[in-house]
PDB file of C-alpha atoms in Angstrom:
ATOM      1  CA  UNK R 596     -10.579 -19.951  10.037  1.00 78.00           C
ATOM      2  CA  UNK R 597      -9.045 -20.461   6.602  1.00 89.00           C
ATOM      3  CA  UNK R 598     -12.453 -20.105   4.978  1.00 92.00           C
ATOM      4  CA  UNK R 599     -12.823 -16.583   6.397  1.00 92.00           C
ATOM      5  CA  UNK R 600      -9.435 -15.551   4.949  1.00 92.00           C
ATOM      6  CA  UNK R 601     -10.312 -16.940   1.504  1.00 92.00           C
ATOM      7  CA  UNK R 602     -13.740 -15.248   1.603  1.00 93.00           C
ATOM      8  CA  UNK R 603     -12.181 -11.879   2.416  1.00 94.00           C
ATOM      9  CA  UNK R 604      -9.554 -12.277  -0.312  1.00 94.00           C
ATOM     10  CA  UNK R 605     -12.298 -13.097  -2.842  1.00 95.00           C
ATOM     11  CA  UNK R 606     -14.254 -10.007  -1.764  1.00 94.00           C
ATOM     12  CA  UNK R 607     -11.138  -7.861  -2.211  1.00 94.00           C
ATOM     13  CA  UNK R 608     -10.489  -9.323  -5.689  1.00 93.00           C
ATOM     14  CA  UNK R 609     -14.059  -8.477  -6.748  1.00 93.00           C
ATOM     15  CA  UNK R 610     -13.420  -4.857  -5.797  1.00 91.00           C
ATOM     16  CA  UNK R 611      -9.833  -4.078  -6.794  1.00 89.00           C
ATOM     17  CA  UNK R 612      -9.827  -5.911 -10.140  1.00 87.00           C
ATOM     18  CA  UNK R 613     -13.104  -4.327 -11.296  1.00 85.00           C
ATOM     19  CA  UNK R 614     -12.618  -0.624 -12.175  1.00 80.00           C
ATOM     20  CA  UNK R 615     -16.255   0.423 -11.798  1.00 80.00           C
ATOM     21  CA  UNK R 616     -16.422  -1.188  -8.329  1.00 85.00           C
ATOM     22  CA  UNK R 617     -12.918  -0.065  -7.293  1.00 83.00           C
ATOM     23  CA  UNK R 618     -13.782   3.553  -8.007  1.00 82.00           C
ATOM     24  CA  UNK R 619     -17.115   3.560  -6.212  1.00 85.00           C
ATOM     25  CA  UNK R 620     -16.604   1.158  -3.259  1.00 89.00           C
ATOM     26  CA  UNK R 621     -17.425   2.838   0.032  1.00 92.00           C
ATOM     27  CA  UNK R 622     -14.635   3.953   2.318  1.00 93.00           C
ATOM     28  CA  UNK R 623     -16.262   2.024   5.197  1.00 95.00           C
ATOM     29  CA  UNK R 624     -16.202  -1.284   3.292  1.00 94.00           C
ATOM     30  CA  UNK R 625     -12.569  -0.832   2.221  1.00 95.00           C
ATOM     31  CA  UNK R 626     -11.552   0.237   5.720  1.00 95.00           C
ATOM     32  CA  UNK R 627     -13.174  -2.861   7.200  1.00 95.00           C
ATOM     33  CA  UNK R 628     -11.163  -5.123   4.879  1.00 95.00           C
ATOM     34  CA  UNK R 629      -7.928  -3.243   5.537  1.00 95.00           C
ATOM     35  CA  UNK R 630      -8.475  -3.518   9.296  1.00 95.00           C
ATOM     36  CA  UNK R 631      -9.269  -7.244   9.037  1.00 95.00           C
ATOM     37  CA  UNK R 632      -5.963  -8.005   7.298  1.00 94.00           C
ATOM     38  CA  UNK R 633      -4.006  -5.589   9.474  1.00 94.00           C
ATOM     39  CA  UNK R 634      -5.048  -7.644  12.504  1.00 93.00           C
ATOM     40  CA  UNK R 635      -5.175 -11.189  11.079  1.00 93.00           C
ATOM     41  CA  UNK R 636      -2.256 -10.681   8.696  1.00 90.00           C
ATOM     42  CA  UNK R 637       0.302 -10.773  11.499  1.00 91.00           C
ATOM     43  CA  UNK R 638      -0.439 -14.464  12.115  1.00 92.00           C
ATOM     44  CA  UNK R 639       2.187 -16.649  10.346  1.00 92.00           C
ATOM     45  CA  UNK R 640      -0.457 -19.153   9.169  1.00 93.00           C
ATOM     46  CA  UNK R 641      -2.465 -16.335   7.537  1.00 93.00           C
ATOM     47  CA  UNK R 642       0.697 -15.013   5.887  1.00 93.00           C
ATOM     48  CA  UNK R 643       1.279 -18.463   4.378  1.00 92.00           C
ATOM     49  CA  UNK R 644      -2.326 -18.563   3.124  1.00 92.00           C
ATOM     50  CA  UNK R 645      -1.847 -15.155   1.472  1.00 93.00           C
ATOM     51  CA  UNK R 646       1.234 -16.419  -0.378  1.00 91.00           C
ATOM     52  CA  UNK R 647      -0.336 -19.741  -1.398  1.00 91.00           C
ATOM     53  CA  UNK R 648      -3.673 -18.313  -2.563  1.00 91.00           C
ATOM     54  CA  UNK R 649      -2.412 -15.491  -4.796  1.00 91.00           C
ATOM     55  CA  UNK R 650      -3.356 -12.870  -2.212  1.00 93.00           C
ATOM     56  CA  UNK R 651      -0.396 -10.537  -2.721  1.00 94.00           C
ATOM     57  CA  UNK R 652      -1.709  -8.494  -5.674  1.00 92.00           C
ATOM     58  CA  UNK R 653      -5.234  -7.980  -4.238  1.00 93.00           C
ATOM     59  CA  UNK R 654      -3.808  -6.886  -0.868  1.00 95.00           C
ATOM     60  CA  UNK R 655      -1.267  -4.669  -2.618  1.00 94.00           C
ATOM     61  CA  UNK R 656      -4.070  -2.867  -4.464  1.00 92.00           C
ATOM     62  CA  UNK R 657      -6.229  -2.690  -1.327  1.00 94.00           C
ATOM     63  CA  UNK R 658      -3.292  -1.239   0.613  1.00 95.00           C
ATOM     64  CA  UNK R 659      -2.703   1.503  -1.958  1.00 93.00           C
ATOM     65  CA  UNK R 660      -6.313   2.307  -2.938  1.00 92.00           C
ATOM     66  CA  UNK R 661      -6.144   5.395  -0.706  1.00 92.00           C
ATOM     67  CA  UNK R 662      -3.792   6.958  -3.267  1.00 89.00           C
ATOM     68  CA  UNK R 663      -6.606   6.822  -5.833  1.00 84.00           C
ATOM     69  CA  UNK R 664      -5.650   8.017  -9.311  1.00 82.00           C
ATOM     70  CA  UNK R 665      -2.109   8.945  -8.212  1.00 83.00           C
ATOM     71  CA  UNK R 666      -0.794   5.385  -7.784  1.00 86.00           C
ATOM     72  CA  UNK R 667      -0.136   2.588 -10.288  1.00 80.00           C
ATOM     73  CA  UNK R 668      -0.014   4.985 -13.203  1.00 73.00           C
ATOM     74  CA  UNK R 669       2.124   4.832 -16.319  1.00 66.00           C
ATOM     75  CA  UNK R 670       2.587   2.279 -19.071  1.00 54.00           C
ATOM     76  CA  UNK R 671       4.072  -0.333 -16.751  1.00 58.00           C
ATOM     77  CA  UNK R 672       1.007  -0.495 -14.492  1.00 61.00           C
ATOM     78  CA  UNK R 673      -2.743  -0.897 -14.680  1.00 64.00           C
ATOM     79  CA  UNK R 674      -4.597   1.247 -12.162  1.00 65.00           C
ATOM     80  CA  UNK R 675      -8.128  -0.130 -11.678  1.00 67.00           C
ATOM     81  CA  UNK R 676      -9.136   2.841  -9.546  1.00 63.00           C
ATOM     82  CA  UNK R 677      -7.583   5.531 -11.737  1.00 58.00           C
ATOM     83  CA  UNK R 678      -9.387   4.922 -15.042  1.00 56.00           C
ATOM     84  CA  UNK R 679     -12.123   7.258 -16.236  1.00 51.00           C
ATOM     85  CA  UNK R 680     -14.568   4.438 -16.800  1.00 46.00           C
ATOM     86  CA  UNK R 681     -17.364   5.424 -14.450  1.00 47.00           C
ATOM     87  CA  UNK R 682     -19.434   8.553 -14.230  1.00 52.00           C
ATOM     88  CA  UNK R 683     -17.731   9.811 -11.076  1.00 54.00           C
ATOM     89  CA  UNK R 684     -14.274   9.684 -12.649  1.00 61.00           C
ATOM     90  CA  UNK R 685     -11.107   8.307 -11.020  1.00 73.00           C
ATOM     91  CA  UNK R 686     -11.070   7.574  -7.306  1.00 79.00           C
ATOM     92  CA  UNK R 687      -9.977  10.564  -5.216  1.00 85.00           C
ATOM     93  CA  UNK R 688      -7.216  10.120  -2.618  1.00 90.00           C
ATOM     94  CA  UNK R 689      -8.313   9.368   0.948  1.00 93.00           C
ATOM     95  CA  UNK R 690      -6.080  10.009   3.963  1.00 95.00           C
ATOM     96  CA  UNK R 691      -8.101   7.518   6.039  1.00 96.00           C
ATOM     97  CA  UNK R 692      -7.533   4.728   3.485  1.00 96.00           C
ATOM     98  CA  UNK R 693      -3.867   5.680   3.018  1.00 96.00           C
ATOM     99  CA  UNK R 694      -3.228   5.365   6.773  1.00 97.00           C
ATOM    100  CA  UNK R 695      -5.203   2.127   7.187  1.00 97.00           C
ATOM    101  CA  UNK R 696      -3.744   0.642   3.979  1.00 96.00           C
ATOM    102  CA  UNK R 697      -0.195   1.328   5.125  1.00 97.00           C
ATOM    103  CA  UNK R 698      -0.887  -0.242   8.529  1.00 96.00           C
ATOM    104  CA  UNK R 699      -2.342  -3.279   6.772  1.00 96.00           C
ATOM    105  CA  UNK R 700       0.698  -3.650   4.479  1.00 96.00           C
ATOM    106  CA  UNK R 701       3.029  -3.513   7.491  1.00 95.00           C
ATOM    107  CA  UNK R 702       0.821  -5.944   9.412  1.00 94.00           C
ATOM    108  CA  UNK R 703       0.699  -8.659   6.748  1.00 94.00           C
ATOM    109  CA  UNK R 704       4.471  -8.531   6.204  1.00 93.00           C
ATOM    110  CA  UNK R 705       5.575  -8.206   9.839  1.00 88.00           C
ATOM    111  CA  UNK R 706       8.228 -10.768  10.842  1.00 87.00           C
ATOM    112  CA  UNK R 707       8.113 -12.286   7.339  1.00 89.00           C
ATOM    113  CA  UNK R 708      11.020 -11.070   5.134  1.00 87.00           C
ATOM    114  CA  UNK R 709       9.959 -13.395   2.292  1.00 88.00           C
ATOM    115  CA  UNK R 710       6.479 -11.919   2.091  1.00 90.00           C
ATOM    116  CA  UNK R 711       7.856  -8.398   2.484  1.00 90.00           C
ATOM    117  CA  UNK R 712      10.152  -9.050  -0.468  1.00 89.00           C
ATOM    118  CA  UNK R 713       7.227 -10.262  -2.622  1.00 91.00           C
ATOM    119  CA  UNK R 714       5.293  -7.055  -1.916  1.00 91.00           C
ATOM    120  CA  UNK R 715       8.404  -4.972  -2.581  1.00 89.00           C
ATOM    121  CA  UNK R 716       8.978  -6.773  -5.900  1.00 88.00           C
ATOM    122  CA  UNK R 717       5.547  -5.589  -7.098  1.00 88.00           C
ATOM    123  CA  UNK R 718       6.834  -1.972  -7.149  1.00 87.00           C
ATOM    124  CA  UNK R 719       5.229  -1.035  -3.834  1.00 91.00           C
ATOM    125  CA  UNK R 720       7.925   1.459  -2.782  1.00 91.00           C
ATOM    126  CA  UNK R 721       7.218   3.764  -5.737  1.00 90.00           C
ATOM    127  CA  UNK R 722       3.494   3.730  -4.924  1.00 92.00           C
ATOM    128  CA  UNK R 723       4.172   4.520  -1.248  1.00 94.00           C
ATOM    129  CA  UNK R 724       6.268   7.518  -2.317  1.00 93.00           C
ATOM    130  CA  UNK R 725       3.412   8.726  -4.537  1.00 92.00           C
ATOM    131  CA  UNK R 726       0.904   8.328  -1.705  1.00 94.00           C
ATOM    132  CA  UNK R 727       3.272  10.192   0.611  1.00 93.00           C
ATOM    133  CA  UNK R 728       3.572  13.083  -1.847  1.00 94.00           C
ATOM    134  CA  UNK R 729      -0.227  13.330  -2.107  1.00 93.00           C
ATOM    135  CA  UNK R 730      -0.583  13.347   1.701  1.00 93.00           C
ATOM    136  CA  UNK R 731       2.190  15.969   1.920  1.00 92.00           C
ATOM    137  CA  UNK R 732       0.329  18.160  -0.576  1.00 92.00           C
ATOM    138  CA  UNK R 733      -2.927  17.716   1.346  1.00 92.00           C
ATOM    139  CA  UNK R 734      -1.163  18.549   4.604  1.00 90.00           C
ATOM    140  CA  UNK R 735      -2.330  15.365   6.334  1.00 91.00           C
ATOM    141  CA  UNK R 736       0.471  14.786   8.854  1.00 88.00           C
ATOM    142  CA  UNK R 737      -1.026  11.619  10.384  1.00 91.00           C
ATOM    143  CA  UNK R 738      -1.370   9.715   7.078  1.00 93.00           C
ATOM    144  CA  UNK R 739       2.012  11.049   5.940  1.00 91.00           C
ATOM    145  CA  UNK R 740       3.712   9.817   9.133  1.00 90.00           C
ATOM    146  CA  UNK R 741       2.280   6.320   8.696  1.00 93.00           C
ATOM    147  CA  UNK R 742       3.288   6.290   5.011  1.00 94.00           C
ATOM    148  CA  UNK R 743       6.860   7.194   6.020  1.00 90.00           C
ATOM    149  CA  UNK R 744       6.859   4.398   8.624  1.00 91.00           C
ATOM    150  CA  UNK R 745       5.729   1.988   5.910  1.00 93.00           C
ATOM    151  CA  UNK R 746       8.500   3.147   3.578  1.00 90.00           C
ATOM    152  CA  UNK R 747      11.037   2.501   6.353  1.00 87.00           C
ATOM    153  CA  UNK R 748       9.472  -0.926   7.010  1.00 90.00           C
ATOM    154  CA  UNK R 749       9.834  -1.997   3.362  1.00 88.00           C
ATOM    155  CA  UNK R 750      13.203  -0.268   2.881  1.00 83.00           C
ATOM    156  CA  UNK R 751      14.770  -2.521   5.499  1.00 79.00           C
ATOM    157  CA  UNK R 752      15.228  -5.328   2.984  1.00 66.00           C
ATOM    158  CA  UNK R 753      18.446  -7.220   3.493  1.00 65.00           C
ATOM    159  CA  UNK R 754      19.033  -8.541  -0.011  1.00 64.00           C
ATOM    160  CA  UNK R 755      21.167  -6.904  -2.681  1.00 68.00           C
ATOM    161  CA  UNK R 756      18.313  -6.333  -5.134  1.00 67.00           C
ATOM    162  CA  UNK R 757      16.309  -4.326  -2.600  1.00 70.00           C
ATOM    163  CA  UNK R 758      19.370  -2.284  -1.599  1.00 71.00           C
ATOM    164  CA  UNK R 759      20.229  -1.497  -5.219  1.00 75.00           C
ATOM    165  CA  UNK R 760      16.738  -0.118  -5.869  1.00 77.00           C
ATOM    166  CA  UNK R 761      16.917   2.610  -3.205  1.00 78.00           C
ATOM    167  CA  UNK R 762      18.750   5.273  -5.300  1.00 80.00           C
ATOM    168  CA  UNK R 763      16.083   4.951  -8.036  1.00 83.00           C
ATOM    169  CA  UNK R 764      13.295   5.379  -5.467  1.00 84.00           C
ATOM    170  CA  UNK R 765      15.003   8.520  -4.124  1.00 84.00           C
ATOM    171  CA  UNK R 766      15.301   9.901  -7.672  1.00 85.00           C
ATOM    172  CA  UNK R 767      11.651   9.150  -8.480  1.00 87.00           C
ATOM    173  CA  UNK R 768      10.085  11.269  -5.750  1.00 87.00           C
ATOM    174  CA  UNK R 769      11.636   9.842  -2.577  1.00 86.00           C
ATOM    175  CA  UNK R 770      14.032  12.719  -2.019  1.00 85.00           C
ATOM    176  CA  UNK R 771      11.285  15.253  -2.760  1.00 89.00           C
ATOM    177  CA  UNK R 772       9.104  13.516  -0.157  1.00 89.00           C
ATOM    178  CA  UNK R 773      11.829  13.502   2.517  1.00 85.00           C
ATOM    179  CA  UNK R 774      12.696  17.171   1.960  1.00 86.00           C
ATOM    180  CA  UNK R 775       9.010  18.143   1.900  1.00 88.00           C
ATOM    181  CA  UNK R 776       8.430  16.369   5.218  1.00 83.00           C
ATOM    182  CA  UNK R 777      11.403  18.147   6.788  1.00 82.00           C
ATOM    183  CA  UNK R 778      10.298  21.533   5.448  1.00 83.00           C
ATOM    184  CA  UNK R 779       6.704  21.266   6.637  1.00 79.00           C
ATOM    185  CA  UNK R 780       7.227  19.366   9.890  1.00 72.00           C
ATOM    186  CA  UNK R 781      10.927  19.607  10.833  1.00 64.00           C
ATOM    187  CA  UNK R 782      10.539  18.465  14.433  1.00 60.00           C
ATOM    188  CA  UNK R 783       8.061  15.693  13.644  1.00 56.00           C
ATOM    189  CA  UNK R 784       9.955  14.090  10.777  1.00 57.00           C
ATOM    190  CA  UNK R 785      13.518  15.060  11.702  1.00 49.00           C
ATOM    191  CA  UNK R 786      13.445  12.385  14.396  1.00 46.00           C
ATOM    192  CA  UNK R 787      12.338   9.701  11.933  1.00 46.00           C
TER     193      UNK R 787
END
């Protein structure tokens, strides 16, 4: 029901927009929310609700929370899970949340180019590259593979603006990620 979608979006907002909660939220709770939207997000009606209710930014942050302190950094972004505001420090990367977050982001934008474009416009590609580089460094092939699939999913934009952004993404870590994947797992990623 619509009420269930709104309730879940509100719960996500309370986590991802509150640094002390975003840094300490349990992996199980975050995984449950990612799985919920991975499954329900493929439904066109739910996709419309996400767009109409301001759900893009919360889901964007939920989808990338697995990157921890490595994503949404720099002057142009505010990273609610990368600030040193709580005793435990910034959130550490999690391969489980990276994989589930990427699946969720693909799920909620599947068969909806308009919604995919809105996620892309929020600088998602750069964050996916950063998550991929972290997973490459950690040697987590499964999470890295799913991150690469997600990059391909969002790179398939048909408009000029999305096409023009690809060289910048390659310069800002994308090429390093591709070469790293081929060096470490040539057979696995050469096919992709």
